[in-house]
Amino acid sequence: MKILAIDTSNRPLSVAVLDDATVLAAITVTVHQKHAEYLLPEIERLLAMAELKPTDLDRVVVAAGPGSYTGIRIAVTTAKTLAATLNIDLVAVSSLATLAANVPVEGALVAPIFDARNQNAFAGLYRIKNGVPTAVIADAHTGIADFLAAVNKYGEPVWFLGDAANFSDLIATTISAATPAISPWLNLPQVATIGLLGQKLTPVSDVDRFVPNYLRLTQAEAEWRAKNPEEDTESYVEKI
Amino acid sequence: MSPTEKRNLILAFESSCDETSVAVIEDGHKILSNIVATQIKSHQRFGGVVPEVASRHHIEEVTLCIKDALAEAEVGYEDLDAVAVTYGPGLVGALLIGVTAAKTVAFAHNLPLIPVNHMAGHIYAARYVEPIEFPALALLVSGGHTELVYMPAENQFEIIGETRDDAAGEAYDKVGRVMGVNYPAGKTVDEWAHQGKDTFKFPRAMEKDDNFDFSFSGLKSAFINTTHHADQIGETLSKQDLSASFQQAVVDVLAEKTKHALADYPVHQLILAGGVAANKGLRERLERDLQSNPTTHLVKAPLKLCGDNAAMIGAFAYVAYQHGVFADATLNADPSLEFDWAADSVK
Ligand SMILES: [Zn+2]
């Protein structure tokens, strides 16, 4: 199975091409955040190095959020358009789980965190089971203090990844168990890992209807829904 | 079969604002399909387009629009000659979805990618009425733009005048809101205008100035002052007369400036295009004005193609294709893209 894996959820851009369990080519770039310009050229370059054509692909695996709205939109639009136009499988993985997959320690608790400003974060808690990150606390947009308090209840060492350094003081005062020191490398998505995981996952059933996992309504919609709790939210786009 | 006999097929994308559209266009002037998914109902909840919401809707629709466009045109990817996409101007998050999807389709099927300026697309909606003859002048009026564009030859666009403040469509939405009409207000105000009379004589801005620029903020303020004053003294004004007075002022400014421009730029065709080009009052006025002009004739974009759609993008993309204008996979959205100003114009 030929797989393309994509993650542009935050500042890093990560792309990998795999043939079953073999990683053919992989890159992670952090020096810019011009995903709109560089994602497709990087995909082109990697496929060319792997001597593959787009039509050789069997499956696209995408980190579908949470993350920067623009970032997850570019990854998901690229991935779903590729899957739709080539009629191949689309597999979606949480962008937080993608980071958690960096930790190869069986049984470890991993807490990937994306800073969402004002002491808020996108965060989840994962346990590595048979090499696969399994959600223990579901991904959410949450106050960082609340998230850390929930994590602390497990009373176990936790691997904090992603933007955790932004909250190091709060982590030190909240989490009583030891937190392993990590290489900064582990804070970056290595999307080949979800390429490997994605071979076993069930593809998205409706590629056309697939959207990023924003984990947050837009402010306009949140306010509107608060005022109109009874309204149906499905049918706002019409073909004319 | 020689290559010249083969029909040229372009898959065109448009997502600059609140419509997701994909079309298949044959030889730049035949619409095989033109799928438009509009988000108007969604944004009406907020009284105007919310960019983040628009972008989210585009992702929901884009691959469905591709499939429907190909199915309705009864063609496959192997039949296509190129992929075209609006890359600006517009809302950046909205543009990005069309650009990303179009780039991906072009890459997946090894097709050339044509970058299209949304405003060139609006002008080329007129191509579905008749071939464009050069030199031509276009009056582009929409929710985001009001400009006069001179086209000395094919694939050349020069701005000779534009709005200094609000676009005409924006002004329609604002006065519509004052009268309790939800966005987009143009159609209702146009209808009311035809039932009322120009009794308020609102100011016509810069009609006599020696340039081709427009301004609608003074008109808008006069309108708002008039309605506020009436509210304060408990008087109810006729919405029909308010609309007629507002529309007459807008149309006068647009028509006067266009007449001046035609005097300086003699052209074969005057093209009326953009969302506000669907306005009956404006269409009728320009028709009347041009009846007495022996050299220039009016080409009005078809009503169905005045709003945003991918068919118009495909029409211009065919011209760009002939001129060898292609983009690579780094193509990005350019929200403030605009034509250059004419070298001899007084800005
Ligand atoms: Zn437009």
mmCIF file of C-alpha atoms and ligand atoms in Angstrom, chain B residues 14 16 118-119 122 142 274-275 306-308 312, ligand 1:
data_model
loop_
_atom_site.group_PDB
_atom_site.id
_atom_site.type_symbol
_atom_site.label_atom_id
_atom_site.label_comp_id
_atom_site.label_asym_id
_atom_site.label_seq_id
_atom_site.Cartn_x
_atom_site.Cartn_y
_atom_site.Cartn_z
ATOM 1 C CA GLU B 14 -14.201 29.955 -7.758
ATOM 2 C CA SER B 16 -13.411 34.056 -3.313
ATOM 3 C CA HIS B 118 -11.589 37.293 -10.059
ATOM 4 C CA MET B 119 -12.315 40.656 -11.705
ATOM 5 C CA HIS B 122 -16.466 38.983 -13.872
ATOM 6 C CA SER B 142 -20.016 44.337 -7.064
ATOM 7 C CA GLY B 274 -20.239 42.161 -11.369
ATOM 8 C CA GLY B 275 -22.943 41.349 -8.835
ATOM 9 C CA CYS B 306 -23.441 38.424 -12.630
ATOM 10 C CA GLY B 307 -22.880 36.857 -9.199
ATOM 11 C CA ASP B 308 -19.760 34.843 -8.421
ATOM 12 C CA MET B 312 -16.817 33.262 -15.788
HETATM 13 ZN ZN ZN C 1 -17.280 38.792 -7.391
#
